[in-house]
């Protein structure tokens, strides 16, 4: 199984409009909702906010991974957004986030296939070369091709 | 240098694995060997073995969640947040190189105690078995003691065994005890399966155990006994666990644990017993019966040895049943000595295990010590099943020990010309006057009990 089974091209945005963390979160939640992954946008937003309060998901290296495990999620999905300018995410290293992966996981689900995929994504994000390539993509197809390598 | 690290974060979805990867990369760059255990939402992966912990030069815990440190008593240990694992991996590793780390003092448990615990956790077969046995013990104790009491007070020796008159209150008490015994094997199997597959395993395990214990499902005169129950429990558990890994559409997911997994696993385990295990059990019984009938002309000592071994092998299972029915049928033909030998053998497993728990408490857990007392009472009235909790928990050590003791008892009884015209065992039949040469009968039982207790305690290790 591959990461791209949890996302399609409609969940890839190579030019996020939002200029703040909140705007970017809204933008990406909207995408997940349109893909049919959410039962309730409002509830999922709350889950995401709660996780951000426990500690920023800006892990540094220009990467943020807002994520929520919630009953408001019907099926596991990942959205990817690239911010050209970068937004402040309270990251540990102080750098603005440019690569944003939003992860939606249902509260209960049989099997852990999707968790394995998120594990692979996490590992891949520690790879500096991969991050650099992802920062330089010009089209959705290019981004999708890179993400397709995961899994 | 060899290091170990544990990473963990609250959701266990991303940071855990990022920190793990970051530590692995840093270690590789610094030429340090590292193994990272991840405690994420998938569960614990890459778990350390006790050997690895022993050989490690240090341990890093990078977690935003509580991690059990008891394994690391006496080892150099850094405890920090998961973010440090992601961002400061090289610095963490270098602290061990500069010797800037203190050893973890632990919470009072010695390394040996922790090691012992780890060892037990390590063998999943043993762990699942323990779980099943611990739930089974009260059923054996309740059932066995009530049956023992009603037989001892209300029982009359007859041609067809110890009988309690139908209008006696002891008959009802006996029936309550029998109800307890009925659940014994299903509970054993059910909780073995639950230990393997969590809740979805319980129903298939119990149903499988019930089928295993009831030969009528597969046209056999006797069920497969507790050994069959253990088999049913493991099979049901692993089938349920396997079905859990299936990828199913999300509409079906909510009903997987309550309906789909129990249903499929029950059908599979039932089919296994009815179509695959059942027939061989029935033919094994036929074969053993023919074998015993063919032995009649041979040396009575050899026959006594064989019968003693068979009685204790599965305690109420098919092998035991064949030996018992053979002895009972021989009474009808006027040969009461075979039943005499069998009656002595029957008392040995519960009495022997009961004595063993009294002789050396350190080798038995608290629950087992209590089960040992109940076993003593059951042994006196010839309920072999009293030893089942011991045999089910540790079959490889216990079954040979009780077989040896029973063989000694049956042989001495045979040599002493002991006769028994009631198809039942244990000291009670002698008290009720059904035994000829009771002195040799008791010498046989006592010798067998001592042999079993000494042998099993020789094999058994101290519990932690």
mmCIF file of N, CA and C in Angstrom, chain A residues 1 5 51 54 56-57 59-61 65 67 92-93 103 105 109-113 115-116 118-119 122-123 125-127, chain B residues 9-15 17-19 21-22 24-25 38 41-42 45 83 86-87 244-248 250 253 256:
data_model
loop_
_atom_site.group_PDB
_atom_site.id
_atom_site.type_symbol
_atom_site.label_atom_id
_atom_site.label_comp_id
_atom_site.label_asym_id
_atom_site.label_seq_id
_atom_site.Cartn_x
_atom_site.Cartn_y
_atom_site.Cartn_z
ATOM 1 N N UNK A 1 0.833 -1.202 0.000
ATOM 2 C CA UNK A 1 0.000 0.000 0.000
ATOM 3 C C UNK A 1 0.872 1.259 0.000
ATOM 4 N N UNK A 5 -2.501 6.081 -1.943
ATOM 5 C CA UNK A 5 -3.825 5.476 -1.779
ATOM 6 C C UNK A 5 -4.645 6.226 -0.749
ATOM 7 N N UNK A 51 -5.016 19.288 19.147
ATOM 8 C CA UNK A 51 -3.680 18.718 18.997
ATOM 9 C C UNK A 51 -2.625 19.827 18.930
ATOM 10 N N UNK A 54 -1.707 21.054 22.349
ATOM 11 C CA UNK A 54 -0.836 20.149 23.122
ATOM 12 C C UNK A 54 0.627 20.363 22.777
ATOM 13 N N UNK A 56 2.915 22.340 19.194
ATOM 14 C CA UNK A 56 2.837 22.617 17.767
ATOM 15 C C UNK A 56 3.241 21.396 16.951
ATOM 16 N N UNK A 57 2.533 21.205 15.841
ATOM 17 C CA UNK A 57 2.915 20.110 14.947
ATOM 18 C C UNK A 57 3.930 20.586 13.912
ATOM 19 N N UNK A 59 7.181 20.605 12.980
ATOM 20 C CA UNK A 59 8.286 19.794 13.507
ATOM 21 C C UNK A 59 9.638 20.377 13.137
ATOM 22 N N UNK A 60 9.614 21.542 12.464
ATOM 23 C CA UNK A 60 10.876 22.101 12.027
ATOM 24 C C UNK A 60 11.178 21.657 10.604
ATOM 25 N N UNK A 61 12.312 22.038 10.102
ATOM 26 C CA UNK A 61 12.722 21.749 8.716
ATOM 27 C C UNK A 61 11.659 22.225 7.722
ATOM 28 N N UNK A 65 2.830 19.030 10.350
ATOM 29 C CA UNK A 65 1.928 17.895 10.115
ATOM 30 C C UNK A 65 0.729 17.977 11.051
ATOM 31 N N UNK A 67 -2.537 17.023 12.563
ATOM 32 C CA UNK A 67 -3.221 15.752 12.401
ATOM 33 C C UNK A 67 -4.278 15.567 13.461
ATOM 34 N N UNK A 92 9.529 24.299 16.303
ATOM 35 C CA UNK A 92 10.586 24.194 17.297
ATOM 36 C C UNK A 92 11.821 24.977 16.869
ATOM 37 N N UNK A 93 12.123 24.963 15.545
ATOM 38 C CA UNK A 93 13.329 25.655 15.092
ATOM 39 C C UNK A 93 13.031 27.083 14.618
ATOM 40 N N UNK A 103 -3.248 15.271 8.235
ATOM 41 C CA UNK A 103 -3.564 13.846 8.319
ATOM 42 C C UNK A 103 -4.871 13.655 9.078
ATOM 43 N N UNK A 105 -7.406 10.785 10.574
ATOM 44 C CA UNK A 105 -7.505 9.352 10.890
ATOM 45 C C UNK A 105 -8.801 9.113 11.666
ATOM 46 N N UNK A 109 -10.804 2.017 13.556
ATOM 47 C CA UNK A 109 -10.835 1.367 12.253
ATOM 48 C C UNK A 109 -10.085 0.062 12.352
ATOM 49 N N UNK A 110 -10.566 -0.902 11.636
ATOM 50 C CA UNK A 110 -9.912 -2.207 11.654
ATOM 51 C C UNK A 110 -8.626 -2.125 10.848
ATOM 52 N N UNK A 111 -7.623 -2.833 11.291
ATOM 53 C CA UNK A 111 -6.371 -2.870 10.548
ATOM 54 C C UNK A 111 -5.544 -1.631 10.823
ATOM 55 N N UNK A 112 -4.267 -1.690 10.507
ATOM 56 C CA UNK A 112 -3.432 -0.521 10.748
ATOM 57 C C UNK A 112 -2.596 -0.175 9.525
ATOM 58 N N UNK A 113 -3.091 -0.630 8.386
ATOM 59 C CA UNK A 113 -2.452 -0.344 7.114
ATOM 60 C C UNK A 113 -2.154 1.162 6.975
ATOM 61 N N UNK A 115 -1.880 3.406 9.231
ATOM 62 C CA UNK A 115 -0.885 3.909 10.182
ATOM 63 C C UNK A 115 0.527 3.608 9.689
ATOM 64 N N UNK A 116 0.649 2.451 9.033
ATOM 65 C CA UNK A 116 1.947 2.070 8.443
ATOM 66 C C UNK A 116 2.364 3.110 7.400
ATOM 67 N N UNK A 118 1.432 6.282 7.234
ATOM 68 C CA UNK A 118 1.812 7.536 7.875
ATOM 69 C C UNK A 118 3.191 7.417 8.494
ATOM 70 N N UNK A 119 3.496 6.193 8.960
ATOM 71 C CA UNK A 119 4.833 5.937 9.506
ATOM 72 C C UNK A 119 5.890 6.143 8.414
ATOM 73 N N UNK A 122 6.310 9.813 7.709
ATOM 74 C CA UNK A 122 7.112 10.449 8.752
ATOM 75 C C UNK A 122 8.597 10.194 8.534
ATOM 76 N N UNK A 123 8.904 8.955 8.203
ATOM 77 C CA UNK A 123 10.312 8.595 8.002
ATOM 78 C C UNK A 123 10.874 9.346 6.797
ATOM 79 N N UNK A 125 9.959 12.157 5.598
ATOM 80 C CA UNK A 125 10.100 13.592 5.851
ATOM 81 C C UNK A 125 11.398 13.929 6.588
ATOM 82 N N UNK A 126 12.033 12.935 7.156
ATOM 83 C CA UNK A 126 13.318 13.159 7.805
ATOM 84 C C UNK A 126 14.453 13.166 6.777
ATOM 85 N N UNK A 127 14.104 12.894 5.546
ATOM 86 C CA UNK A 127 15.103 12.832 4.477
ATOM 87 C C UNK A 127 15.232 14.216 3.834
ATOM 88 N N UNK B 9 4.874 9.334 21.103
ATOM 89 C CA UNK B 9 4.206 10.634 21.182
ATOM 90 C C UNK B 9 2.723 10.403 21.420
ATOM 91 N N UNK B 10 1.972 11.453 21.830
ATOM 92 C CA UNK B 10 0.576 11.234 22.255
ATOM 93 C C UNK B 10 -0.298 10.527 21.219
ATOM 94 N N UNK B 11 -0.288 10.992 19.987
ATOM 95 C CA UNK B 11 -1.145 10.326 19.003
ATOM 96 C C UNK B 11 -0.489 9.107 18.376
ATOM 97 N N UNK B 12 0.828 9.105 18.433
ATOM 98 C CA UNK B 12 1.541 7.950 17.887
ATOM 99 C C UNK B 12 1.385 7.793 16.399
ATOM 100 N N UNK B 13 1.207 8.910 15.694
ATOM 101 C CA UNK B 13 1.009 8.813 14.251
ATOM 102 C C UNK B 13 2.248 9.257 13.493
ATOM 103 N N UNK B 14 2.895 10.318 13.945
ATOM 104 C CA UNK B 14 3.977 10.878 13.141
ATOM 105 C C UNK B 14 5.281 11.089 13.912
ATOM 106 N N UNK B 15 5.202 11.849 15.022
ATOM 107 C CA UNK B 15 6.440 12.214 15.708
ATOM 108 C C UNK B 15 7.252 11.006 16.145
ATOM 109 N N UNK B 17 7.719 8.233 14.771
ATOM 110 C CA UNK B 17 8.517 7.650 13.695
ATOM 111 C C UNK B 17 9.559 8.619 13.150
ATOM 112 N N UNK B 18 9.239 9.923 13.243
ATOM 113 C CA UNK B 18 10.231 10.918 12.830
ATOM 114 C C UNK B 18 11.422 10.884 13.772
ATOM 115 N N UNK B 19 11.145 10.853 15.068
ATOM 116 C CA UNK B 19 12.238 10.818 16.039
ATOM 117 C C UNK B 19 13.068 9.548 15.856
ATOM 118 N N UNK B 21 13.503 7.844 13.107
ATOM 119 C CA UNK B 21 14.311 7.965 11.893
ATOM 120 C C UNK B 21 15.486 8.913 12.122
ATOM 121 N N UNK B 22 15.208 10.000 12.816
ATOM 122 C CA UNK B 22 16.254 10.981 13.072
ATOM 123 C C UNK B 22 17.371 10.376 13.920
ATOM 124 N N UNK B 24 18.129 7.183 14.107
ATOM 125 C CA UNK B 24 18.847 6.190 13.290
ATOM 126 C C UNK B 24 19.847 6.879 12.369
ATOM 127 N N UNK B 25 19.407 8.002 11.765
ATOM 128 C CA UNK B 25 20.298 8.721 10.850
ATOM 129 C C UNK B 25 21.505 9.275 11.583
ATOM 130 N N UNK B 38 9.663 1.675 18.662
ATOM 131 C CA UNK B 38 8.647 2.719 18.518
ATOM 132 C C UNK B 38 7.376 2.280 19.215
ATOM 133 N N UNK B 41 0.816 4.313 17.507
ATOM 134 C CA UNK B 41 -0.559 3.825 17.476
ATOM 135 C C UNK B 41 -0.655 2.447 16.839
ATOM 136 N N UNK B 42 0.391 2.021 16.147
ATOM 137 C CA UNK B 42 0.377 0.667 15.592
ATOM 138 C C UNK B 42 0.641 -0.349 16.697
ATOM 139 N N UNK B 45 6.686 -1.593 18.206
ATOM 140 C CA UNK B 45 7.409 -2.280 17.136
ATOM 141 C C UNK B 45 8.877 -2.289 17.475
ATOM 142 N N UNK B 83 10.531 15.769 20.718
ATOM 143 C CA UNK B 83 11.122 16.803 19.843
ATOM 144 C C UNK B 83 12.649 16.732 19.854
ATOM 145 N N UNK B 86 13.841 14.282 17.491
ATOM 146 C CA UNK B 86 13.803 14.721 16.096
ATOM 147 C C UNK B 86 14.944 15.694 15.803
ATOM 148 N N UNK B 87 15.148 16.661 16.726
ATOM 149 C CA UNK B 87 16.063 17.761 16.407
ATOM 150 C C UNK B 87 17.445 17.645 17.011
ATOM 151 N N UNK B 244 -8.659 -10.142 11.690
ATOM 152 C CA UNK B 244 -8.539 -8.719 12.039
ATOM 153 C C UNK B 244 -7.652 -7.951 11.065
ATOM 154 N N UNK B 245 -6.711 -8.652 10.441
ATOM 155 C CA UNK B 245 -5.789 -7.956 9.537
ATOM 156 C C UNK B 245 -6.378 -7.756 8.151
ATOM 157 N N UNK B 246 -7.547 -8.336 7.886
ATOM 158 C CA UNK B 246 -8.119 -8.173 6.546
ATOM 159 C C UNK B 246 -8.458 -6.718 6.286
ATOM 160 N N UNK B 247 -8.315 -6.358 5.021
ATOM 161 C CA UNK B 247 -8.738 -5.014 4.618
ATOM 162 C C UNK B 247 -10.189 -5.112 4.180
ATOM 163 N N UNK B 248 -11.080 -4.378 4.865
ATOM 164 C CA UNK B 248 -12.491 -4.459 4.504
ATOM 165 C C UNK B 248 -13.021 -3.060 4.238
ATOM 166 N N UNK B 250 -15.109 0.327 4.574
ATOM 167 C CA UNK B 250 -15.339 0.985 5.860
ATOM 168 C C UNK B 250 -16.761 0.778 6.385
ATOM 169 N N UNK B 253 -16.505 -2.198 8.653
ATOM 170 C CA UNK B 253 -15.567 -2.117 9.782
ATOM 171 C C UNK B 253 -16.232 -2.133 11.156
ATOM 172 N N UNK B 256 -17.085 -5.608 12.285
ATOM 173 C CA UNK B 256 -16.028 -6.641 12.245
ATOM 174 C C UNK B 256 -15.823 -7.287 13.617
#
